[in-house]
PDB file of C-alpha atoms and ligand atoms in Angstrom:
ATOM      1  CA  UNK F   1       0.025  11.866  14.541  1.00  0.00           C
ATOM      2  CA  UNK F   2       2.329  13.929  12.295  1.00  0.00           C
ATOM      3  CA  UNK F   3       4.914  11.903  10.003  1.00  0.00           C
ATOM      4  CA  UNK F   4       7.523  13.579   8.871  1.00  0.00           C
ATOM      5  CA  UNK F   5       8.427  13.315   4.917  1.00  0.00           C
ATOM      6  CA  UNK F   6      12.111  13.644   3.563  1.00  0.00           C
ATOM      7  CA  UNK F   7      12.140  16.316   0.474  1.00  0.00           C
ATOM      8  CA  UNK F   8      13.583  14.853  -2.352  1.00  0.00           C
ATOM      9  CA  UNK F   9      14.586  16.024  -5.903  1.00  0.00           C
ATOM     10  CA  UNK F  10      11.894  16.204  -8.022  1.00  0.00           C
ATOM     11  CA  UNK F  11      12.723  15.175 -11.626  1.00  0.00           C
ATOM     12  CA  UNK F  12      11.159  17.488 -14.209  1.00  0.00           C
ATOM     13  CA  UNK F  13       9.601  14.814 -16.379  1.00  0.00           C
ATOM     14  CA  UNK F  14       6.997  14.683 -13.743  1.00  0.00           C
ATOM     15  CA  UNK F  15       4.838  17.342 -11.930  1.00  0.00           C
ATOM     16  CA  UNK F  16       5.854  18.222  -8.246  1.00  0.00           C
ATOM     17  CA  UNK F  17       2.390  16.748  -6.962  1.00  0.00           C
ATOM     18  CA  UNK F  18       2.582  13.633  -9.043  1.00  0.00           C
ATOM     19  CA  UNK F  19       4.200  10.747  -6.718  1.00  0.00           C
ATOM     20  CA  UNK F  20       3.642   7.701  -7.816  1.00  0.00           C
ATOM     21  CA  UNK F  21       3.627   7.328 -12.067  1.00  0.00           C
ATOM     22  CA  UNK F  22       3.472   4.046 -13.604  1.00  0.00           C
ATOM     23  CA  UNK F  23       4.253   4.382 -17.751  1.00  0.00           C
ATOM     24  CA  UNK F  24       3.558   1.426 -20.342  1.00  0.00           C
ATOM     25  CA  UNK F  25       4.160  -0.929 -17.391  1.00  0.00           C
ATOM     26  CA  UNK F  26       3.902  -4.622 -18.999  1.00  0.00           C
ATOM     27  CA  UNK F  27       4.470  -7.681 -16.549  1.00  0.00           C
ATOM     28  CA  UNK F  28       3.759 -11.297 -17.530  1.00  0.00           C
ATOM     29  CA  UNK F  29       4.131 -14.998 -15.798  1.00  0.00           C
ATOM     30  CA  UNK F  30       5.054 -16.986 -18.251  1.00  0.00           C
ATOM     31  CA  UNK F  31       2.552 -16.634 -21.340  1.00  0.00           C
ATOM     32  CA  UNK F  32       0.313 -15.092 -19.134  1.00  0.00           C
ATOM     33  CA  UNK F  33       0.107 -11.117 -19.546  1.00  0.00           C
ATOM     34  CA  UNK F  34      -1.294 -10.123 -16.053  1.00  0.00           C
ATOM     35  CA  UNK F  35      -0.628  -6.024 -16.877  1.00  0.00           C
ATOM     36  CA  UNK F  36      -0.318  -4.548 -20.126  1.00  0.00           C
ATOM     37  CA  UNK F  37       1.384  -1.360 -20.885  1.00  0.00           C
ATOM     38  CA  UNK F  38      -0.629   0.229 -18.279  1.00  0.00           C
ATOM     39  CA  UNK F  39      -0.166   3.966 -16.837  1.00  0.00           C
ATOM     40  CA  UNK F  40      -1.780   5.405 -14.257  1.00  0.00           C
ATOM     41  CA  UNK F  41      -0.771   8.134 -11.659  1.00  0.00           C
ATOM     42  CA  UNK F  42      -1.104   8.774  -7.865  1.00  0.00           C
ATOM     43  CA  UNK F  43      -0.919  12.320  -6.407  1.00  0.00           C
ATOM     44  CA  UNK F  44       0.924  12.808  -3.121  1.00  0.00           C
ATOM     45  CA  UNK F  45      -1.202  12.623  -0.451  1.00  0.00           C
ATOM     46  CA  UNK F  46      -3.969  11.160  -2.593  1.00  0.00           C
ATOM     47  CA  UNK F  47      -5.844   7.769  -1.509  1.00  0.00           C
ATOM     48  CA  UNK F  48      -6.762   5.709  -4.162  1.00  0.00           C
ATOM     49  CA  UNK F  49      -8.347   2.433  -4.172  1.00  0.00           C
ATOM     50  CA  UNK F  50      -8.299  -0.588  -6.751  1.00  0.00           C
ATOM     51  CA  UNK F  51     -11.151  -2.607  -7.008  1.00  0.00           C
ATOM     52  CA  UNK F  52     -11.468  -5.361  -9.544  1.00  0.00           C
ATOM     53  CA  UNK F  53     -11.796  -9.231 -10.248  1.00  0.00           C
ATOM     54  CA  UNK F  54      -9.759 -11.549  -9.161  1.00  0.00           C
ATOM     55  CA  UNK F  55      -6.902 -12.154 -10.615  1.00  0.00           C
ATOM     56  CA  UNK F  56      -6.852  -8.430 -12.258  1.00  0.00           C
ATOM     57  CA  UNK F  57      -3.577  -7.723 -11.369  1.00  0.00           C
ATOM     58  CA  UNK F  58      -4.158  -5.525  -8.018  1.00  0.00           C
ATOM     59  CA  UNK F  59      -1.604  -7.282  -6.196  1.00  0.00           C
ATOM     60  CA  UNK F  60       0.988  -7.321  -8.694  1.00  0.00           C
ATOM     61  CA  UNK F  61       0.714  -3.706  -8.832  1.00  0.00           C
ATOM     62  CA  UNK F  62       1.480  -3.081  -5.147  1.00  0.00           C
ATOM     63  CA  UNK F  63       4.273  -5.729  -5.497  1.00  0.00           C
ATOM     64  CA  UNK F  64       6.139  -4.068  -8.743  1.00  0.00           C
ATOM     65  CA  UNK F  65       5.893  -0.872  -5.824  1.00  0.00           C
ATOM     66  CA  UNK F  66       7.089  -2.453  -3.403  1.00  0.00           C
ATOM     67  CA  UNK F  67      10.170  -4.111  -5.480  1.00  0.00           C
ATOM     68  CA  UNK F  68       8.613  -7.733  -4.757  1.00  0.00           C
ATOM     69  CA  UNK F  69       8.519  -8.544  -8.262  1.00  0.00           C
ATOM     70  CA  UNK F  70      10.296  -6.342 -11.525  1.00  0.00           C
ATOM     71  CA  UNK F  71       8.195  -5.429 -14.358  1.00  0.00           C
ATOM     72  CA  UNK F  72       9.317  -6.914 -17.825  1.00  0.00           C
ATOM     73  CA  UNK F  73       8.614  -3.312 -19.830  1.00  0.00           C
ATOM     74  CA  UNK F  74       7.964   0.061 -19.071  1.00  0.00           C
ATOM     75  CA  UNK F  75       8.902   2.677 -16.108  1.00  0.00           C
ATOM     76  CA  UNK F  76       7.805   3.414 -12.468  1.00  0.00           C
ATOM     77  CA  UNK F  77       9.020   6.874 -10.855  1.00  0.00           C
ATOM     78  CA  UNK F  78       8.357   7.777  -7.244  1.00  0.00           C
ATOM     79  CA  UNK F  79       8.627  10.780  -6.519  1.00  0.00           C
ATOM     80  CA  UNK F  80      10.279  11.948  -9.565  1.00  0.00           C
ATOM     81  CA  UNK F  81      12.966   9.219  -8.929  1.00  0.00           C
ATOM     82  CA  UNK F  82      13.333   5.772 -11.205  1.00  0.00           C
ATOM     83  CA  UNK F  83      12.343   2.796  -9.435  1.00  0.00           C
ATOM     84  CA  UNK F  84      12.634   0.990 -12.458  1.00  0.00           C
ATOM     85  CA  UNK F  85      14.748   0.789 -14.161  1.00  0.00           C
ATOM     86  CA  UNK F  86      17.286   1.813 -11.756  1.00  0.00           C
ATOM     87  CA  UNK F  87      20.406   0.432 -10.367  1.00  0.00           C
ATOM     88  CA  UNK F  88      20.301  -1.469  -7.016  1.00  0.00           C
ATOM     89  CA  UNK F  89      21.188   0.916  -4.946  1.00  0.00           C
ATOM     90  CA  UNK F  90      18.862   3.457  -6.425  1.00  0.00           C
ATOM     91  CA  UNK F  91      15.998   0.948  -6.055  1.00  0.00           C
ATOM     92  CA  UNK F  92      17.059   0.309  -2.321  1.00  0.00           C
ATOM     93  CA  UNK F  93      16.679   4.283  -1.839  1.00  0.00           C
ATOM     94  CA  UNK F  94      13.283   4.827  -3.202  1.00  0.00           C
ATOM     95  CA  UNK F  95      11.991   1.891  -1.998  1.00  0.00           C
ATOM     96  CA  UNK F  96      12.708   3.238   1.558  1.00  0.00           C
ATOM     97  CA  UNK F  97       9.787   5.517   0.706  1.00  0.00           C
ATOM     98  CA  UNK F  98       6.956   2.852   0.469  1.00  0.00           C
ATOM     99  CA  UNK F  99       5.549   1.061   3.061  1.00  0.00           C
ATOM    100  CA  UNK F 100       3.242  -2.075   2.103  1.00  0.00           C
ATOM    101  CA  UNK F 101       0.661  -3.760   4.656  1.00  0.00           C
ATOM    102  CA  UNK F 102      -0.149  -7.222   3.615  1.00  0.00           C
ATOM    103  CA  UNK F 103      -3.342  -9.423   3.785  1.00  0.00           C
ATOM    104  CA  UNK F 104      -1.399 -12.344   6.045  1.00  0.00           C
ATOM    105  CA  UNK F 105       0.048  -9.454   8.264  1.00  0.00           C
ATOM    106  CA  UNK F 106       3.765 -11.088   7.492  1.00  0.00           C
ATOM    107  CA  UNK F 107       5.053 -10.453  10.762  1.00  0.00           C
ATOM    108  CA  UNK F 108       8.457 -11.977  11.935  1.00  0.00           C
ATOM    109  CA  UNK F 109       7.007 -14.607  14.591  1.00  0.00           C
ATOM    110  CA  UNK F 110      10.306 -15.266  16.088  1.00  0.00           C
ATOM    111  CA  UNK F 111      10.613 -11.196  17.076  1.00  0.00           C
ATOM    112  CA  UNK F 112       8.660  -9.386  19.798  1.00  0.00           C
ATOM    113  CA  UNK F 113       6.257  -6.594  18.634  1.00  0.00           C
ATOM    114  CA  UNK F 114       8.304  -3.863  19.785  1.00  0.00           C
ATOM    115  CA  UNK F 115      11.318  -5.123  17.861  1.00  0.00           C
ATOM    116  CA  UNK F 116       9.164  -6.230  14.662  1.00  0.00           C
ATOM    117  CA  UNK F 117       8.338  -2.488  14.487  1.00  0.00           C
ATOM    118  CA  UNK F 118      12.145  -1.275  15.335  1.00  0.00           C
ATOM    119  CA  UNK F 119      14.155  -3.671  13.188  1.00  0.00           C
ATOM    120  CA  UNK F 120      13.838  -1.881  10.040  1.00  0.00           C
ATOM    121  CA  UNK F 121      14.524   1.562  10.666  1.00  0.00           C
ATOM    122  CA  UNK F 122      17.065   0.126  12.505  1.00  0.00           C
ATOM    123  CA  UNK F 123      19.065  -1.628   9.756  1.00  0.00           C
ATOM    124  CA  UNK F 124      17.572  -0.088   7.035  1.00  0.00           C
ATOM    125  CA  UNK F 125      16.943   3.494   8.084  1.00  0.00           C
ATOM    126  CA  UNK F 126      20.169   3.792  10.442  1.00  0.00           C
ATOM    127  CA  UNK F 127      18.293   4.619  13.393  1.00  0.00           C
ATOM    128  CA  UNK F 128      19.712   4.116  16.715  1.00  0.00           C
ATOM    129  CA  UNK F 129      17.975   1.427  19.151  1.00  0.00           C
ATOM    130  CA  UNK F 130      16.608   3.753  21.730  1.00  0.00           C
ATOM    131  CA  UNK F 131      15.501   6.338  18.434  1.00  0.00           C
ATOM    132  CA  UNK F 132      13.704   3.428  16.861  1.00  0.00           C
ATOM    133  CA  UNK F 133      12.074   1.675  20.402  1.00  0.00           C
ATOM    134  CA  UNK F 134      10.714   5.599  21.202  1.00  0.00           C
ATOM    135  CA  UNK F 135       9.212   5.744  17.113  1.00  0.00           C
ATOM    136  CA  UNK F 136       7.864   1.968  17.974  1.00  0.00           C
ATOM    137  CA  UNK F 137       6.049   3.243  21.388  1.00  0.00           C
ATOM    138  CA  UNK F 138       4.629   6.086  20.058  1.00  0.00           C
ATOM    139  CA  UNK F 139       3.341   3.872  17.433  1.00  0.00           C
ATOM    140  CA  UNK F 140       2.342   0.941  19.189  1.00  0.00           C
ATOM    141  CA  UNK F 141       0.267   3.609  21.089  1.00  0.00           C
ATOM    142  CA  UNK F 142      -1.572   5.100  18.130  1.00  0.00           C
ATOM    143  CA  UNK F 143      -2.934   1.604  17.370  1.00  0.00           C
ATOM    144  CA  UNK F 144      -3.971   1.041  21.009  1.00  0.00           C
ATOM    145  CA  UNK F 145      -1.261  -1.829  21.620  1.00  0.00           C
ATOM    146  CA  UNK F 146       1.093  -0.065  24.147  1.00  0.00           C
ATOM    147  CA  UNK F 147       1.022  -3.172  26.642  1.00  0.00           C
ATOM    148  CA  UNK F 148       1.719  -5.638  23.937  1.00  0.00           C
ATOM    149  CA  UNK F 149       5.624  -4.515  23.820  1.00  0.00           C
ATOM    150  CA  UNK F 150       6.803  -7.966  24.675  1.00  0.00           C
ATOM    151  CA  UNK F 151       4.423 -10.072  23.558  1.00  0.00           C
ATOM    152  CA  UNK F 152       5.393 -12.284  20.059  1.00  0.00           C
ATOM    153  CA  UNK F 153       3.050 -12.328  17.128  1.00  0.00           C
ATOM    154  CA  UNK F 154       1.376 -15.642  18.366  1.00  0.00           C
ATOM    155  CA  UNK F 155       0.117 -13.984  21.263  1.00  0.00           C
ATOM    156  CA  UNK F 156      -1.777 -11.829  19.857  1.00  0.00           C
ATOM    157  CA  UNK F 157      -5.242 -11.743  17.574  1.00  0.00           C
ATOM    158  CA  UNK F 158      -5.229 -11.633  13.842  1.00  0.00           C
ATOM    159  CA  UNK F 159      -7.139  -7.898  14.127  1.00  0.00           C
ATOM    160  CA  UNK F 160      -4.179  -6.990  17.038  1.00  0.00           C
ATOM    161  CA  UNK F 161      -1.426  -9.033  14.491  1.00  0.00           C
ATOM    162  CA  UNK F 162      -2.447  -6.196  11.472  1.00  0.00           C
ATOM    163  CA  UNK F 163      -2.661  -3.327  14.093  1.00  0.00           C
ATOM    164  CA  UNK F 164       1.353  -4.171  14.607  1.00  0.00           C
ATOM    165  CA  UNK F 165       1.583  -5.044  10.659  1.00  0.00           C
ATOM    166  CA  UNK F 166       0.455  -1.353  10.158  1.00  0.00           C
ATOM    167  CA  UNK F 167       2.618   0.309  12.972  1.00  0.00           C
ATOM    168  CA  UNK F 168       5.705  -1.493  11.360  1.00  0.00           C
ATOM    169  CA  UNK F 169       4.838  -0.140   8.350  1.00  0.00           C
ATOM    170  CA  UNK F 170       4.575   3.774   9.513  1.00  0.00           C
ATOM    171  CA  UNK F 171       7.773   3.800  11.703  1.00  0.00           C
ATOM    172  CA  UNK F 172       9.793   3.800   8.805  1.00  0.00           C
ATOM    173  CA  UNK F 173       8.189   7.265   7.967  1.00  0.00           C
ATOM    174  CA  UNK F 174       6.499   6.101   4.005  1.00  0.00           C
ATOM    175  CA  UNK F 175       5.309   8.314   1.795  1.00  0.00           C
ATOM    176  CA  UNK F 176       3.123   6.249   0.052  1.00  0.00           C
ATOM    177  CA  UNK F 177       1.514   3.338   2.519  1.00  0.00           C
ATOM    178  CA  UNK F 178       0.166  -0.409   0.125  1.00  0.00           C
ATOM    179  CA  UNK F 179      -2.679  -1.423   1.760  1.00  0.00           C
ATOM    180  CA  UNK F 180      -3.315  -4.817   0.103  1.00  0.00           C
ATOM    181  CA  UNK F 181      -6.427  -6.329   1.480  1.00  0.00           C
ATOM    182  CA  UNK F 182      -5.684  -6.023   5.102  1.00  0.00           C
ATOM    183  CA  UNK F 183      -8.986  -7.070   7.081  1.00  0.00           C
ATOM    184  CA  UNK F 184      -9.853 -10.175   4.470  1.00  0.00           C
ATOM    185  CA  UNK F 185      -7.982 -12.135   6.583  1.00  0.00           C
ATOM    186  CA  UNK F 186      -9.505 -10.872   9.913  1.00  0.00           C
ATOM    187  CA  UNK F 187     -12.505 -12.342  11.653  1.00  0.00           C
ATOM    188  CA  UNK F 188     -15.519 -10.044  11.068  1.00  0.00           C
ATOM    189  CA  UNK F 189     -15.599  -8.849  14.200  1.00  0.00           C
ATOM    190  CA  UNK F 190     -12.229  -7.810  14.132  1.00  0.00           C
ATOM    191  CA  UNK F 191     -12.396  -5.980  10.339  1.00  0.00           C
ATOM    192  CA  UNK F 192     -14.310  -2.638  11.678  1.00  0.00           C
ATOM    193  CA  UNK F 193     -11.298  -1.646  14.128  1.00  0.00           C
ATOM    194  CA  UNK F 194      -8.613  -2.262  11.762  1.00  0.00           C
ATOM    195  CA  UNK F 195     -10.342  -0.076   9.682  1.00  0.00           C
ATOM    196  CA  UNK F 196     -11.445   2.391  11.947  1.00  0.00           C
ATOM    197  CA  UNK F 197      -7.452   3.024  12.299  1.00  0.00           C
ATOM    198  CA  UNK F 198      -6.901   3.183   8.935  1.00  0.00           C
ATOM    199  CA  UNK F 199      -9.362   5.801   8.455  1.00  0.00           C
ATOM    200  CA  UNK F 200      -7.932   7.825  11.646  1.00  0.00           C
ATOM    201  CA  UNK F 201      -4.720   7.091   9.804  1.00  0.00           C
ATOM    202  CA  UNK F 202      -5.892   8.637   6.275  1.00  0.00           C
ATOM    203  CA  UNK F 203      -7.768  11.261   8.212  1.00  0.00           C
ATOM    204  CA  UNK F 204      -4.785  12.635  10.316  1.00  0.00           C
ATOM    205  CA  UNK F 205      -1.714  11.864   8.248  1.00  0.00           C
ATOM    206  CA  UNK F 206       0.115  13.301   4.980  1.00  0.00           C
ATOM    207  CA  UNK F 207       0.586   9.722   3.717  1.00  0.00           C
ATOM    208  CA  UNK F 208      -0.204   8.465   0.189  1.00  0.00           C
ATOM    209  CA  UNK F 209      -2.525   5.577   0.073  1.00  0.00           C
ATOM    210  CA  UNK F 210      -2.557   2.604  -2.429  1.00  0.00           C
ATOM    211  CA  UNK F 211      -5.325   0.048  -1.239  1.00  0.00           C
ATOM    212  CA  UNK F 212      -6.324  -2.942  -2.503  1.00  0.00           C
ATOM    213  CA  UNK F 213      -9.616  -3.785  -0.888  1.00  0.00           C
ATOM    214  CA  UNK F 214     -12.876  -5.301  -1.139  1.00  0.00           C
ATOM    215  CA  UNK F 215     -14.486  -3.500   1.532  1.00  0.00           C
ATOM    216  CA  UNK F 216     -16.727  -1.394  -0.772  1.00  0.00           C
ATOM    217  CA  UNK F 217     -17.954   0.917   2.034  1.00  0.00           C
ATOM    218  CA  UNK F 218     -14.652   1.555   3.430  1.00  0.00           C
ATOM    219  CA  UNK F 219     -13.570   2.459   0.007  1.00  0.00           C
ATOM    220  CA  UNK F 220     -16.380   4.845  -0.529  1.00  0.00           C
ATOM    221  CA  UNK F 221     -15.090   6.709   2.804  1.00  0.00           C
ATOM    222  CA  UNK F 222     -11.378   6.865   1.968  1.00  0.00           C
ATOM    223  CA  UNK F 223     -10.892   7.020  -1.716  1.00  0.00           C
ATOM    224  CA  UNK F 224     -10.667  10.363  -3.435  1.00  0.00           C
ATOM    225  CA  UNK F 225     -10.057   8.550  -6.414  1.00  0.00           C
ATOM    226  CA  UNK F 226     -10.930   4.698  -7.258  1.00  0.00           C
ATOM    227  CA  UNK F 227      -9.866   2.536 -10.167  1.00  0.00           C
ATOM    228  CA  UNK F 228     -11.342   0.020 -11.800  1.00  0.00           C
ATOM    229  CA  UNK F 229      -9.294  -2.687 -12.789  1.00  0.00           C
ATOM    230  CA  UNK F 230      -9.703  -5.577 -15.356  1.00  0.00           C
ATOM    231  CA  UNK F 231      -7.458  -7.961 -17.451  1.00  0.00           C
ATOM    232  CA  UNK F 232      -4.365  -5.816 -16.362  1.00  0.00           C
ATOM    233  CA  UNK F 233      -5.933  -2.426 -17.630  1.00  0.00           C
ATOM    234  CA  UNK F 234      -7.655   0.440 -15.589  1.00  0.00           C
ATOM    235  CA  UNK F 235     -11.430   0.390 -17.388  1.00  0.00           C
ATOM    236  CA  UNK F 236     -12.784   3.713 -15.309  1.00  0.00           C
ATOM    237  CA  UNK F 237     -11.559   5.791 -12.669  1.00  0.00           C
ATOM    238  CA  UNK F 238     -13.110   8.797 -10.647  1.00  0.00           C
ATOM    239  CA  UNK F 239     -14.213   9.813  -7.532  1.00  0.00           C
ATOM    240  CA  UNK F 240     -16.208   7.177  -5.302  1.00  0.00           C
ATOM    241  CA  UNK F 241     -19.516   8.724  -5.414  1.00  0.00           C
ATOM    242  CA  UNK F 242     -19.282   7.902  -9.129  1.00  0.00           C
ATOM    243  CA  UNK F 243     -17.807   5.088  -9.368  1.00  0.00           C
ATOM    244  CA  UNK F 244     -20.045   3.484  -7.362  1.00  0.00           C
ATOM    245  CA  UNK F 245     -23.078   5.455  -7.636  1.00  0.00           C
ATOM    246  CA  UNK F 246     -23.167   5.323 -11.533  1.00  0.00           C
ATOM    247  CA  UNK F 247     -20.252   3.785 -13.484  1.00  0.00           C
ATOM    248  CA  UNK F 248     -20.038   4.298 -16.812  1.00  0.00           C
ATOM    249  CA  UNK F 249     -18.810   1.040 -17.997  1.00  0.00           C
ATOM    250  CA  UNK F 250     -20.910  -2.346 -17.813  1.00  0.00           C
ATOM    251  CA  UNK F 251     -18.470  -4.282 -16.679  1.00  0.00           C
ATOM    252  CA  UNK F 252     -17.482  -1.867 -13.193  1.00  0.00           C
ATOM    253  CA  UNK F 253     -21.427  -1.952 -12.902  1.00  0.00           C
ATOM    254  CA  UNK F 254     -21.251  -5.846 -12.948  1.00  0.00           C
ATOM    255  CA  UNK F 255     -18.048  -6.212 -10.895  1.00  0.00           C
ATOM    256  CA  UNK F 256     -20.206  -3.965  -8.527  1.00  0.00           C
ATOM    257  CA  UNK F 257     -23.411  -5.479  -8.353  1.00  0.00           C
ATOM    258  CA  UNK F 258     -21.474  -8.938  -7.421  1.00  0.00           C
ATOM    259  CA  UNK F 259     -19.679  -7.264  -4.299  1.00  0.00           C
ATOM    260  CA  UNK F 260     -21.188  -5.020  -3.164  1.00  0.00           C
TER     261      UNK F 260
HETATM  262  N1  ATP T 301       4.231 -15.353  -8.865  1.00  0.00           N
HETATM  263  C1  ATP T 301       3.351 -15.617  -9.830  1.00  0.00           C
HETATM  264  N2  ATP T 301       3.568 -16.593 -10.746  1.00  0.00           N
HETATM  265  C2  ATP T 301       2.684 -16.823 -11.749  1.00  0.00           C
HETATM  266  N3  ATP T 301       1.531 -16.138 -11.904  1.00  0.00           N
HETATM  267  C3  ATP T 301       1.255 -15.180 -11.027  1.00  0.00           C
HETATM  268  C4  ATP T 301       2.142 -14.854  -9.936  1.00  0.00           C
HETATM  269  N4  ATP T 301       1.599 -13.834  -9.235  1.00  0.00           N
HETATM  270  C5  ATP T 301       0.439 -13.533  -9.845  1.00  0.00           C
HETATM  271  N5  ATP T 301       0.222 -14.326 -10.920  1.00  0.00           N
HETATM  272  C6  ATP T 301      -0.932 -14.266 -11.823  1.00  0.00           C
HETATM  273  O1  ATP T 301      -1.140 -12.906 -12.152  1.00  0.00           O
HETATM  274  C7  ATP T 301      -2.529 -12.616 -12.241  1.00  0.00           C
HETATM  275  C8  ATP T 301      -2.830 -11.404 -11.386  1.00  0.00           C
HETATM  276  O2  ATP T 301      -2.621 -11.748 -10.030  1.00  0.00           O
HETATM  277  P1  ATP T 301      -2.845 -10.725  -8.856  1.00  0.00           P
HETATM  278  O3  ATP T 301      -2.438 -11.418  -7.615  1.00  0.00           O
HETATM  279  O4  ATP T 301      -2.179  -9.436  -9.173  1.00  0.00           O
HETATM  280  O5  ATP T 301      -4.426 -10.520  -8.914  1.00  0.00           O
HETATM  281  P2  ATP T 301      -5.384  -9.725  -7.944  1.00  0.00           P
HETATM  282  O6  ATP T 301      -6.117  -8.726  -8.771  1.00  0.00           O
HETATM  283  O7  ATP T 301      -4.643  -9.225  -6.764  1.00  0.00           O
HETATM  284  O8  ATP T 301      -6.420 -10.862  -7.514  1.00  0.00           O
HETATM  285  P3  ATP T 301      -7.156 -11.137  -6.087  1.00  0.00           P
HETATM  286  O9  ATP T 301      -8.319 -10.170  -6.030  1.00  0.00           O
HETATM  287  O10 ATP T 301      -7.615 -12.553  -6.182  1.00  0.00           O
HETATM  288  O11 ATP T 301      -6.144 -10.922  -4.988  1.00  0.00           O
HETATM  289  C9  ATP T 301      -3.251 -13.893 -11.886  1.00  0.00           C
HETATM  290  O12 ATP T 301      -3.634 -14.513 -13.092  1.00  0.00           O
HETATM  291  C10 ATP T 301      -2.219 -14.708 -11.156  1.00  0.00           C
HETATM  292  O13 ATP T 301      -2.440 -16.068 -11.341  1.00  0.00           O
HETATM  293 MG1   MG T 302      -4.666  -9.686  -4.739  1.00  0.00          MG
END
């Protein structure tokens, strides 16, 4: 599959590789500091993986990307451009660049699949119908659901649910794809074909990745870079093979030996 990405300006605070920079990023609930002042950096085309306790702050994270929630201090740039702080309309903009794929699949039950998939680019994106139905086909075939056009979300299995979760996501042409625990939700027969595509996916496409998951193996394969998460701050980051073949810090090695 090739996926076409929009150039945009590059700012010159950041490098031209770096796409996703989080700086001093604080957010709390309440009294409760869930992330604090943390930085970290994706490169474009990169696929990184968090892994860490629950409760860490992994999903918060991939929500503050995805504009779900607003941080209470520091910046976020993607691709060179503010997400925050930045005015509405600058947020809706560069927000159009991230796609997220959530654990409960958050599909719209009362839509068919084809137009769950075309209803975004549609309103969002400006895409005509038939432009947006021919992006949905092509997509619905790359996840092996061509026939299931007209069926609604009900019909379908949780595993066949996510493959449409993940289509929607792609046809509005992201960047940077969240990936927030999408099989833990699955029955286990269903988890190895969800991420079978995801690897294809990672494998065949320019797109960033950003996953959330606790399947360690699955990590191993896709990461070129994992962080370790806990209390809010990344302990240790690095490749896979080090990260989970011999982490420096106790506490990754404990996290690990509880998992995995
Ligand atoms: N909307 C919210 N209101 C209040 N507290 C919240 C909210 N969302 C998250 N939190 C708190 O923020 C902390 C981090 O939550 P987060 O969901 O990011 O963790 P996580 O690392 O994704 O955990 P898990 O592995 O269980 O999914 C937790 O202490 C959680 O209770
Ligand atoms: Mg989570």
């Amino acid at each position: 599959m090739s996926v076409e990405t929009s150039k945009q300006p590059t700012d010159l605070h950041t490098t031209p590789s770096e796409l996703i920079r989080l700086e001093q990023v604080t957010k709390r609930f309440g009294s409760n500091t869930v992330l604090d002042h943390l930085d970290f950096s994706v490169q474009a085309g990169r696929h990184v993986t968090l892994i860490g306790p629950s409760g860490s702050g992994k999903t918060t994270i991939l929500r503050l990307l995805m504009t779900l929630t607003k941080p209470d201090e520091g910046t976020i740039t993607v691709d060179g451009q503010r997400l925050f702080p930045a005015s509405d309309k600058q947020c809706r903009e560069v927000r159009k660049q991230i796609g997220m794929v959530f654990q409960q699949f958050n599909l719209f039950p009362n839509m068919t699949v084809l137009r769950n998939i075309t209803e975004a680019p549609v309103t969002v994106l400006g895409l005509s119908k038939d432009e947006a139905e021919a992006r949905a086909r092509e997509l619905l075939d790359l996840v092996g659901l061509a026939d299931k056009c007209d069926a609604r979300p009900s019909q379908l299995s949780g595993g066949q649910q996510q493959r449409v979760a993940i289509a929607r996501a792609l046809a509005m042409r992201p960047k940077v794809l969240l990936l927030d625990e999408v099989t833990s939700a699955l029955d286990p027969e269903l988890v190895a074909g969800v991420l079978d595509l995801l690897r294809d996916i990672a494998r065949t496409t320019d797109i960033t990745m950003l996953c959330v998951t606790h399947e360690m193996s699955f990590a191993r394969d896709i990461s070129d870079q994992v962080l370790m998460f806990d209390s809010g701050r990344v302990i240790e980051s690095g490749p896979p093979e080090q990260i989970f073949g011999d982490p420096e810090q106790d506490r990754t090695r404990e996290f690990l030996s509880a998992v995995l």
